[in-house]
PDB file of C-alpha atoms in Angstrom:
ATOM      1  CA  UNK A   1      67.036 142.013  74.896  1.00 58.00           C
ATOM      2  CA  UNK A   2      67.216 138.218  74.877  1.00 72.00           C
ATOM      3  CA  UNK A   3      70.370 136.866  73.396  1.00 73.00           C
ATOM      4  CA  UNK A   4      72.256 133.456  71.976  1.00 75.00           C
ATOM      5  CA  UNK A   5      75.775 132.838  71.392  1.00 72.00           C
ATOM      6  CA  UNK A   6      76.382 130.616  68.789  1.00 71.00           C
ATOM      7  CA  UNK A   7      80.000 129.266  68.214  1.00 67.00           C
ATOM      8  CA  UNK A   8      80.741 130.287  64.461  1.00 62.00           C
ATOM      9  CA  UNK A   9      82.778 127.831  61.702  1.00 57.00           C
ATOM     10  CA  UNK A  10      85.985 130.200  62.705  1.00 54.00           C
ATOM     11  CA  UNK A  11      85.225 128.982  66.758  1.00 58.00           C
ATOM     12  CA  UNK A  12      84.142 132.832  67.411  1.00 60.00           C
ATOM     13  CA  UNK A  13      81.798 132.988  69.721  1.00 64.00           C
ATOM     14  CA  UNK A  14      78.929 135.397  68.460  1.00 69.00           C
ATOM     15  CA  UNK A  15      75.573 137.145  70.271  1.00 71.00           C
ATOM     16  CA  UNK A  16      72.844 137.264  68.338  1.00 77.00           C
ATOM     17  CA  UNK A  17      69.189 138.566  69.416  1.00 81.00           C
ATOM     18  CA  UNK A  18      67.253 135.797  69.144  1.00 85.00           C
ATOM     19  CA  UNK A  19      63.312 135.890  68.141  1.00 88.00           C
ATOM     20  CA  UNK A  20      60.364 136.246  70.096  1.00 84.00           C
ATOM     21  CA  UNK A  21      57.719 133.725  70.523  1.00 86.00           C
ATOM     22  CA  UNK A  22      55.776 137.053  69.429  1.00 87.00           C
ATOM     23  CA  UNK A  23      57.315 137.452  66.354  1.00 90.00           C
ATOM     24  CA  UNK A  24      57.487 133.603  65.229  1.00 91.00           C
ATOM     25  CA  UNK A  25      53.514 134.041  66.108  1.00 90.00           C
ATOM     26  CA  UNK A  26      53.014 136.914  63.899  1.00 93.00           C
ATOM     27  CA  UNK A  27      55.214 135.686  61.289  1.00 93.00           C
ATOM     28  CA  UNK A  28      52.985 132.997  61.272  1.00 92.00           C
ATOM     29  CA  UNK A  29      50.127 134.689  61.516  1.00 93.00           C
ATOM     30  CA  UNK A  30      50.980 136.761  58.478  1.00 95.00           C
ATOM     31  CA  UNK A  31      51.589 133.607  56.501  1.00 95.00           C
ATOM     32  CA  UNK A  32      48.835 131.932  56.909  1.00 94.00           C
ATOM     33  CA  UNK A  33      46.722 135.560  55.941  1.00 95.00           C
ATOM     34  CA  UNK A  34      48.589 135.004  52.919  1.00 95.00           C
ATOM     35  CA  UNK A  35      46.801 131.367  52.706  1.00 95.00           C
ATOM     36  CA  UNK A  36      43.809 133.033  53.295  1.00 96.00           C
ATOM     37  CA  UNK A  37      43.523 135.170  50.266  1.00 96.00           C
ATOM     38  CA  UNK A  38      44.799 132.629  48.421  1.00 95.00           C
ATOM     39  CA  UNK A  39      42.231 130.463  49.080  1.00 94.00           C
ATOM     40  CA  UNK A  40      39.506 133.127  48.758  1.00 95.00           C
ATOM     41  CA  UNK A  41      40.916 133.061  45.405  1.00 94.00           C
ATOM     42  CA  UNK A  42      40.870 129.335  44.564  1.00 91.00           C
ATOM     43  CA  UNK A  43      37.191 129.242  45.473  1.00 91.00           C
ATOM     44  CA  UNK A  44      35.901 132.381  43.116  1.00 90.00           C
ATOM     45  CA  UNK A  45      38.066 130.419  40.071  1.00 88.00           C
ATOM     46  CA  UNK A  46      36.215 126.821  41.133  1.00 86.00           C
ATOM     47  CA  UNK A  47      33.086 128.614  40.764  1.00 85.00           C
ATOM     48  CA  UNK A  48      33.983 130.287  37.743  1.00 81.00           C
ATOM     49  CA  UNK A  49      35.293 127.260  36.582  1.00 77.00           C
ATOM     50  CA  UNK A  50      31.688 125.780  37.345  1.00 77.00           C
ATOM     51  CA  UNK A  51      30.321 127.756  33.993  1.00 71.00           C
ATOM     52  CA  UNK A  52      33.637 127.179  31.867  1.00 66.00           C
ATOM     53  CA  UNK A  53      33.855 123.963  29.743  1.00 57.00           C
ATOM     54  CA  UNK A  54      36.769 123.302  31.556  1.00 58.00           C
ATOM     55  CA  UNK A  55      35.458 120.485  34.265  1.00 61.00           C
ATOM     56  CA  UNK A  56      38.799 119.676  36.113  1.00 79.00           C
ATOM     57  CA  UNK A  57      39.950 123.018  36.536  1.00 82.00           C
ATOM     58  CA  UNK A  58      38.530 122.966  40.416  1.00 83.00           C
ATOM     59  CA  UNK A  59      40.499 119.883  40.500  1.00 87.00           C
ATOM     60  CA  UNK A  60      43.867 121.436  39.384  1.00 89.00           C
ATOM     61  CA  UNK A  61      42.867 124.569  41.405  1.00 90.00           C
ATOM     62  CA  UNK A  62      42.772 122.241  44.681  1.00 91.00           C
ATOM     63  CA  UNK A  63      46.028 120.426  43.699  1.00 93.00           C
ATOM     64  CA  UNK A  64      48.184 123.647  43.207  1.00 94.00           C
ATOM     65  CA  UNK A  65      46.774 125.062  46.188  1.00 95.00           C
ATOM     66  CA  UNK A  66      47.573 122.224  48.453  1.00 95.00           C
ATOM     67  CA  UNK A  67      51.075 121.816  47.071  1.00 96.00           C
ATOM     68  CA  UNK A  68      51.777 125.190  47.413  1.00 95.00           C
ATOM     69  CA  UNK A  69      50.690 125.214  51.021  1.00 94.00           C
ATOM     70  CA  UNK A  70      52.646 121.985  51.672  1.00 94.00           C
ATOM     71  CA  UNK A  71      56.119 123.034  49.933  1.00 96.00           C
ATOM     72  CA  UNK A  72      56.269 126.980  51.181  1.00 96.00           C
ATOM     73  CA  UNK A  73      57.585 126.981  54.052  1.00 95.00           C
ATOM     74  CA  UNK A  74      61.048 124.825  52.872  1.00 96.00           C
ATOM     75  CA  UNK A  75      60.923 126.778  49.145  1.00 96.00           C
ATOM     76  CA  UNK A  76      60.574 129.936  50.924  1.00 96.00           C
ATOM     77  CA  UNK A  77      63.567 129.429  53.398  1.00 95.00           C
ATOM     78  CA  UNK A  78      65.672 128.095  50.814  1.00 94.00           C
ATOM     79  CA  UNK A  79      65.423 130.846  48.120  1.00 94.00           C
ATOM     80  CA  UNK A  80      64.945 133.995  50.524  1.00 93.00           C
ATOM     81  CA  UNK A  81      67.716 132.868  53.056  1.00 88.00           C
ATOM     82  CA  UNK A  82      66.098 131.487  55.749  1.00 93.00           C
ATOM     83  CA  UNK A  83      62.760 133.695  55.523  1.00 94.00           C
ATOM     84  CA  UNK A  84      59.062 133.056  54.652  1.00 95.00           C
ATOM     85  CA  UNK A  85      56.942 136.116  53.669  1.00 96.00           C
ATOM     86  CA  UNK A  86      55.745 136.533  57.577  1.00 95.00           C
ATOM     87  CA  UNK A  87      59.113 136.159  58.593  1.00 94.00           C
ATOM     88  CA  UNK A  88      61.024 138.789  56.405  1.00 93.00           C
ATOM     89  CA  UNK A  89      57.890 141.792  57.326  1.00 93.00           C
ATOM     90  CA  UNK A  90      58.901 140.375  61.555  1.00 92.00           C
ATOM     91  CA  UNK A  91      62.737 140.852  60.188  1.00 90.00           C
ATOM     92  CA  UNK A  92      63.666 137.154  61.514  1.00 92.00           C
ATOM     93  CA  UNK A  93      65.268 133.852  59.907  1.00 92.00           C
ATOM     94  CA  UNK A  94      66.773 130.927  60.333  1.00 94.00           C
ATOM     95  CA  UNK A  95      70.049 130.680  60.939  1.00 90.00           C
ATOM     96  CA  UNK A  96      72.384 127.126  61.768  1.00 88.00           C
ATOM     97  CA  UNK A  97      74.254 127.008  64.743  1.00 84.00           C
ATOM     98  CA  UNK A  98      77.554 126.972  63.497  1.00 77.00           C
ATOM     99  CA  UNK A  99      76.590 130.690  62.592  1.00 71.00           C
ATOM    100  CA  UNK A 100      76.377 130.339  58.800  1.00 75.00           C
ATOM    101  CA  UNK A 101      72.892 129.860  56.256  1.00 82.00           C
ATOM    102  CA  UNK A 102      71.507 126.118  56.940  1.00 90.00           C
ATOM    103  CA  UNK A 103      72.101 123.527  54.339  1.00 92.00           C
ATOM    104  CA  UNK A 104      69.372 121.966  52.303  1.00 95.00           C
ATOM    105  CA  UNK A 105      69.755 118.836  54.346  1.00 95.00           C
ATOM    106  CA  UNK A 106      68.545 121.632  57.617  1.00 95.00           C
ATOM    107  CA  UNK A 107      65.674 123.160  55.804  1.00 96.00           C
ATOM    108  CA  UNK A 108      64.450 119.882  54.986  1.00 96.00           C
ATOM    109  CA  UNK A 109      64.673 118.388  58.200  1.00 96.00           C
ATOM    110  CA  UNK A 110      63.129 121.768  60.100  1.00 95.00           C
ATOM    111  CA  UNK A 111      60.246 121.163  57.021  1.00 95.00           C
ATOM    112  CA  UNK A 112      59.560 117.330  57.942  1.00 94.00           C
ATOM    113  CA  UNK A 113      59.186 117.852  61.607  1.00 93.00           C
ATOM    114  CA  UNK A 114      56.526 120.780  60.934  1.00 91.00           C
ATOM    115  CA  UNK A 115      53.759 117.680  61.275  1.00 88.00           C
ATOM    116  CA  UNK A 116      55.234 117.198  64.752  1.00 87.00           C
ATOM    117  CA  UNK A 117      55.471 121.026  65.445  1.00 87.00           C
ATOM    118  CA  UNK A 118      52.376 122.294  64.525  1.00 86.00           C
ATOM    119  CA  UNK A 119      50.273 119.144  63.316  1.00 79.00           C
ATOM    120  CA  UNK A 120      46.470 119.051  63.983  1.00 67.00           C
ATOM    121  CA  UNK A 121      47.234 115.728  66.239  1.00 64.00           C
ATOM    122  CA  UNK A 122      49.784 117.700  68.931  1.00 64.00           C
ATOM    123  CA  UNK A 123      47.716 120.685  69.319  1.00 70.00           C
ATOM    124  CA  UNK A 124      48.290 123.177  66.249  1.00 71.00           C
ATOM    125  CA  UNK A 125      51.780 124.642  67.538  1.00 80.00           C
ATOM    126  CA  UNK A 126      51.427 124.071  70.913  1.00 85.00           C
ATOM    127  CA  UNK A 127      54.653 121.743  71.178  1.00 87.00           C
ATOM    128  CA  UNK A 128      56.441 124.222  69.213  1.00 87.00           C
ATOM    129  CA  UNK A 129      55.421 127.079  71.475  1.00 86.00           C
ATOM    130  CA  UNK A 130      56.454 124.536  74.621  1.00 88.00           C
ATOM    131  CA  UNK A 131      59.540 123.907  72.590  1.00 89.00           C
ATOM    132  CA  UNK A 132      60.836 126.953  71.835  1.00 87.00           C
ATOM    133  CA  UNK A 133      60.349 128.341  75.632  1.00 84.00           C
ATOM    134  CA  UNK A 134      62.329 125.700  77.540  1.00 87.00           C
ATOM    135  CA  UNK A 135      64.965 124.797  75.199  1.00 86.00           C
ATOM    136  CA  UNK A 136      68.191 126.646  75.587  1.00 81.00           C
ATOM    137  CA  UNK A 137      68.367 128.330  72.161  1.00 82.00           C
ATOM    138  CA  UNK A 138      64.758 128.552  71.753  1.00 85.00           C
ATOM    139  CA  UNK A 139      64.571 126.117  69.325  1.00 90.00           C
ATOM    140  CA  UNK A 140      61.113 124.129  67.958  1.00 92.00           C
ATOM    141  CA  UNK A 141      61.618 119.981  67.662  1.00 93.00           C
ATOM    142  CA  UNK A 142      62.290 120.817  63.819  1.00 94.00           C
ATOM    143  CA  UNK A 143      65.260 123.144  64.571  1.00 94.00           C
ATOM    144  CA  UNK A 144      66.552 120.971  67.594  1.00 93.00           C
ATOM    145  CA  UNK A 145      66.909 117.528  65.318  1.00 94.00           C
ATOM    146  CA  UNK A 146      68.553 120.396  62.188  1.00 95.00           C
ATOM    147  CA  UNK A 147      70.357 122.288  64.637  1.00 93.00           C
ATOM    148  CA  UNK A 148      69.021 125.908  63.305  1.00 93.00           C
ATOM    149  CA  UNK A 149      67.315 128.600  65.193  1.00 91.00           C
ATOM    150  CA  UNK A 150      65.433 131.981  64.441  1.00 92.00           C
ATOM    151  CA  UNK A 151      67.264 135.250  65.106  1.00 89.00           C
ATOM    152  CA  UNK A 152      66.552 138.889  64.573  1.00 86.00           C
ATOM    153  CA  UNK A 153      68.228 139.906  61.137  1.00 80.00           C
ATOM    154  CA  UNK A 154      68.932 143.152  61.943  1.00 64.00           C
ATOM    155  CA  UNK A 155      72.407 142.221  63.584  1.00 47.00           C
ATOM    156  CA  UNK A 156      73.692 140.213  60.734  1.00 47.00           C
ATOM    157  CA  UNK A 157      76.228 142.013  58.747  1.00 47.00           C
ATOM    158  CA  UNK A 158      76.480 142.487  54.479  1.00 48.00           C
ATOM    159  CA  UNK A 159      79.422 143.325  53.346  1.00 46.00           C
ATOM    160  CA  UNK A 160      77.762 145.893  51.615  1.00 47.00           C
ATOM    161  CA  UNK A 161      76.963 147.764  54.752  1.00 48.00           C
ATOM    162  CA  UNK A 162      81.129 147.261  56.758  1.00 49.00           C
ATOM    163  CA  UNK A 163      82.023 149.003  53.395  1.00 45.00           C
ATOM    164  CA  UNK A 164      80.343 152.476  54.230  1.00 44.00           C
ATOM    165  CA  UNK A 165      80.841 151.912  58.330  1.00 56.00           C
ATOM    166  CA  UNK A 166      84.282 153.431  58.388  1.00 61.00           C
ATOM    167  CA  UNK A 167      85.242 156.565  56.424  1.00 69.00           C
ATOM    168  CA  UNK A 168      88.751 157.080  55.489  1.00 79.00           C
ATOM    169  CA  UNK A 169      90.664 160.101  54.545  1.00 82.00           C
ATOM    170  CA  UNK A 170      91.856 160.448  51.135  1.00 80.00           C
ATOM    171  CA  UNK A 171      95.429 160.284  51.933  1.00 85.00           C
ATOM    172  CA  UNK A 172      94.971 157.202  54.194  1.00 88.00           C
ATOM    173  CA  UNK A 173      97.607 154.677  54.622  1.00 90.00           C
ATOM    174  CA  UNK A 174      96.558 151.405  55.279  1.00 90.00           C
ATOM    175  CA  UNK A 175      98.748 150.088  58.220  1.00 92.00           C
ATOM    176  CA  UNK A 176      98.320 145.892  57.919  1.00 92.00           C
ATOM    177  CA  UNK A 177      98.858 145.338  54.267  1.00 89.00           C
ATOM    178  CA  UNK A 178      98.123 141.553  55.245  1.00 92.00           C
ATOM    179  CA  UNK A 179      94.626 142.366  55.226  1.00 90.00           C
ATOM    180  CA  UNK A 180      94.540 140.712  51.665  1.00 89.00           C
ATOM    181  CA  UNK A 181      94.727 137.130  53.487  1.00 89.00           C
ATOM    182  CA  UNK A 182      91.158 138.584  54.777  1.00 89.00           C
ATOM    183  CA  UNK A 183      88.028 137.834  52.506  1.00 85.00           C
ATOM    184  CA  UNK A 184      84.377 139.406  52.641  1.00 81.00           C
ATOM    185  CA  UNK A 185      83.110 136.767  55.428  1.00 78.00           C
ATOM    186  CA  UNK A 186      86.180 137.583  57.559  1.00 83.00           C
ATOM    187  CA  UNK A 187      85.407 140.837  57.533  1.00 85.00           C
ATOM    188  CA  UNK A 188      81.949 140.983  58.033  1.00 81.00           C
ATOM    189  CA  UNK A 189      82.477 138.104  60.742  1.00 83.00           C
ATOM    190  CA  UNK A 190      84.988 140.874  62.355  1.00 86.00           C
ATOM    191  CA  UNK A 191      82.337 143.807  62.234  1.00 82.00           C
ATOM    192  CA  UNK A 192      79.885 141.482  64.008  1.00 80.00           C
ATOM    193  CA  UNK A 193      81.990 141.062  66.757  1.00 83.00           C
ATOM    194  CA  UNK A 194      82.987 144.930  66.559  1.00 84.00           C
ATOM    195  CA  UNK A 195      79.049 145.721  66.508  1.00 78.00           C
ATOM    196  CA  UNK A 196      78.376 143.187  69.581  1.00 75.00           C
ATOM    197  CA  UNK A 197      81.084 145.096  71.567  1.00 79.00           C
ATOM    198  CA  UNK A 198      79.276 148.579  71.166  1.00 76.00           C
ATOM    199  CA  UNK A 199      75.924 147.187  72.193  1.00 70.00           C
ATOM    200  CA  UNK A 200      77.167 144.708  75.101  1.00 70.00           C
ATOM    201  CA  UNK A 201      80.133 146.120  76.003  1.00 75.00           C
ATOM    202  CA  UNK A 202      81.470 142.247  76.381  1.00 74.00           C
ATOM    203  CA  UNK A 203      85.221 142.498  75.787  1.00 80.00           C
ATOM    204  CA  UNK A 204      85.293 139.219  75.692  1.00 80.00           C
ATOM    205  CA  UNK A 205      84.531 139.112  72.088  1.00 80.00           C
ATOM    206  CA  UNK A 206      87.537 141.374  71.516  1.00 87.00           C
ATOM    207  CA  UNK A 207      90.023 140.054  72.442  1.00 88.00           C
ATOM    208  CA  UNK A 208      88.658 136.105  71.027  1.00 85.00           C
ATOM    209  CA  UNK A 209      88.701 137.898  67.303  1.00 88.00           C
ATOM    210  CA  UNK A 210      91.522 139.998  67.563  1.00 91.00           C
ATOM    211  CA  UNK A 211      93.771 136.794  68.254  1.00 90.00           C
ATOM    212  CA  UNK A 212      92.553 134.737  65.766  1.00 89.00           C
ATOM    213  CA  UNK A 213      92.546 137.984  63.268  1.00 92.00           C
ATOM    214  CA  UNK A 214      96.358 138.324  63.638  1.00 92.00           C
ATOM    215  CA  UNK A 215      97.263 134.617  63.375  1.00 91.00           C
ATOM    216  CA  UNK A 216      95.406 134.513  60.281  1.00 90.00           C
ATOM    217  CA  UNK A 217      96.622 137.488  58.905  1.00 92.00           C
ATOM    218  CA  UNK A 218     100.503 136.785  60.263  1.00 92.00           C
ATOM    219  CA  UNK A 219     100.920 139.736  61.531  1.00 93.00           C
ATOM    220  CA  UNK A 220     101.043 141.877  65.444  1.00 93.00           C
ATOM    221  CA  UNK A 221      99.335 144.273  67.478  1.00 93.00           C
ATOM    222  CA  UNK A 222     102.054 147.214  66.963  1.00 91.00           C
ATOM    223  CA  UNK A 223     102.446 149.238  70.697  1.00 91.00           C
ATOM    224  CA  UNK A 224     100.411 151.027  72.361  1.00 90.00           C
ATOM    225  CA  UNK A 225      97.198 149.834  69.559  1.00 92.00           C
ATOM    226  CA  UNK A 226      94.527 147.655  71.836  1.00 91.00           C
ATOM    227  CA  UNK A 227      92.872 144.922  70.693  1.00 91.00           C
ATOM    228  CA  UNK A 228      89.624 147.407  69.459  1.00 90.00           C
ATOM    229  CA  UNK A 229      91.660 149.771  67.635  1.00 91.00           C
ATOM    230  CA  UNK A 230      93.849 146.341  65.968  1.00 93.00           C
ATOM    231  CA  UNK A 231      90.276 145.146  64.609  1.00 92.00           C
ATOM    232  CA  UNK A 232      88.466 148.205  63.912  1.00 89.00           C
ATOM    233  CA  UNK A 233      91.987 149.150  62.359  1.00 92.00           C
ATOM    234  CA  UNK A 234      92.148 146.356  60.161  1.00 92.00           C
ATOM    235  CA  UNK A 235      88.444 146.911  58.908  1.00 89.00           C
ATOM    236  CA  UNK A 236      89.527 150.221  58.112  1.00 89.00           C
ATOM    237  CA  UNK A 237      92.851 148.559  55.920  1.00 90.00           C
ATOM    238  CA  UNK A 238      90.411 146.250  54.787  1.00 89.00           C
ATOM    239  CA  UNK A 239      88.300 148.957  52.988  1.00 85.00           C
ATOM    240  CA  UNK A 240      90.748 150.793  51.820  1.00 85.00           C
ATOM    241  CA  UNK A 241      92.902 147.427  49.899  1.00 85.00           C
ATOM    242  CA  UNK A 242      89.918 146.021  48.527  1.00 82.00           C
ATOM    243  CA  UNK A 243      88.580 149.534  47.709  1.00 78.00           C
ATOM    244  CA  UNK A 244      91.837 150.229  45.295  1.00 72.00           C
ATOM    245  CA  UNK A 245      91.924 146.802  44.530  1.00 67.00           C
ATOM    246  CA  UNK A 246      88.027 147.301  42.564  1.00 53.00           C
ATOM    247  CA  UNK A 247      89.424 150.273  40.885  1.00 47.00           C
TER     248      UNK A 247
END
């Protein structure tokens, strides 16, 4: 498993799996499938069009179908968070490398530089494929100049998810309180690092969150509680204060 750490907004250092030069292919791939039937499509309606009254249908046909192709890639990214079609089914996406969702200003720039990536004049991908295999977080000419990169999504973390990842008793008292100076990216941002422990084993991570966790929350690691059991014991506060906060 090939891995990036990318210094988050909060100065965390984070591992993420980064994607494949197989994957980005097949997302591709997948894509431009997509383009395929689409333009199977365009061609039956021009030659329906041919018997309609209708003369510049084909023409409007043409038009929407080279727009489309043009703007999909930077709609696509912007309105399914960093994903195309091929590259939600390959369960990879763009991310910026402050560890947060690129801005506009990224997804355009990543979108402009696709002529230089994967234009008919440097070799239909080719410099992307070079790109993306020397540079040190695998990143195309597009995502070196908007300083994004593609990782695997399944290590990102919804708060949705941290809510059902520690079950608490009924009669459970939450021991930090201060967990209310905490909000959803904190605490998803902490279960990341908690997750990255239990695959890697890197303690590193640790004991990086758990110090910044306990300045920001004012607050200190009681005796004889670790750094591990102070964060996965203030996810566990953390559930059960915003839990009885929703009630």
């Amino acid at each position: 498993m090939e891995t990036i750490t990318i210094s988050t907004a909060q100065n965390v250092d984070i591992e993420y799996e980064v994607a494949g030069l197989g994957e980005r292919i097949a997302a591709r791939l997948i894509d431009l499938a997509g383009f395929a039937i689409l333009y199977i499509v365009v061609l039956i309606l021009m030659v329906a069009a041919q018997f309609s009254t209708s003369g510049n249908l084909s023409i409007i046909l043409i038009i929407l179908f080279a727009v489309i192709f043009i703007f999909y890639d930077l709609v696509c990214e912007m309105t399914m968070d960093g994903q195309s079609f091929g590259k939600k089914i390959m369960k990879i996406k763009v991310i910026s490398l402050d560890g947060g969702q690129p801005t506009f200003g990224q997804y355009l720039m990543r979108w402009i530089f696709r002529i230089v990536d994967f234009g008919v004049m440097f070799g239909w991908g080719v410099v992307a494929l070079v790109a993306v295999a020397v540079t040190e977080k695998h990143q195309r000419i597009g995502d070196k100049l908007a300083k994004t990169t593609l990782i695997k999504t399944v290590p990102r973390t919804k708060i949705d998810n941290v809510a059902f990842s520690f079950s608490l008793p009924e009669d459970y008292e939450p021991t930090f309180k201060e967990v209310l100076h905490l909000n959803d990216r904190d605490a998803e941002l902490i279960y990341e690092v908690l997750t990255g422990y239990y695959t890697t084993g890197n303690p590193d991570l640790i004991y990086a969150m758990a110090a910044k966790t306990k300045t920001h929350i004012a607050v200190n690691i009681p005796a004889g509680m670790n750094e591990l059991q102070f964060l996965e014991t203030v996810m566990k506060d953390y559930k059960h204060v915003t839990a009885n906060m929703n009630v």
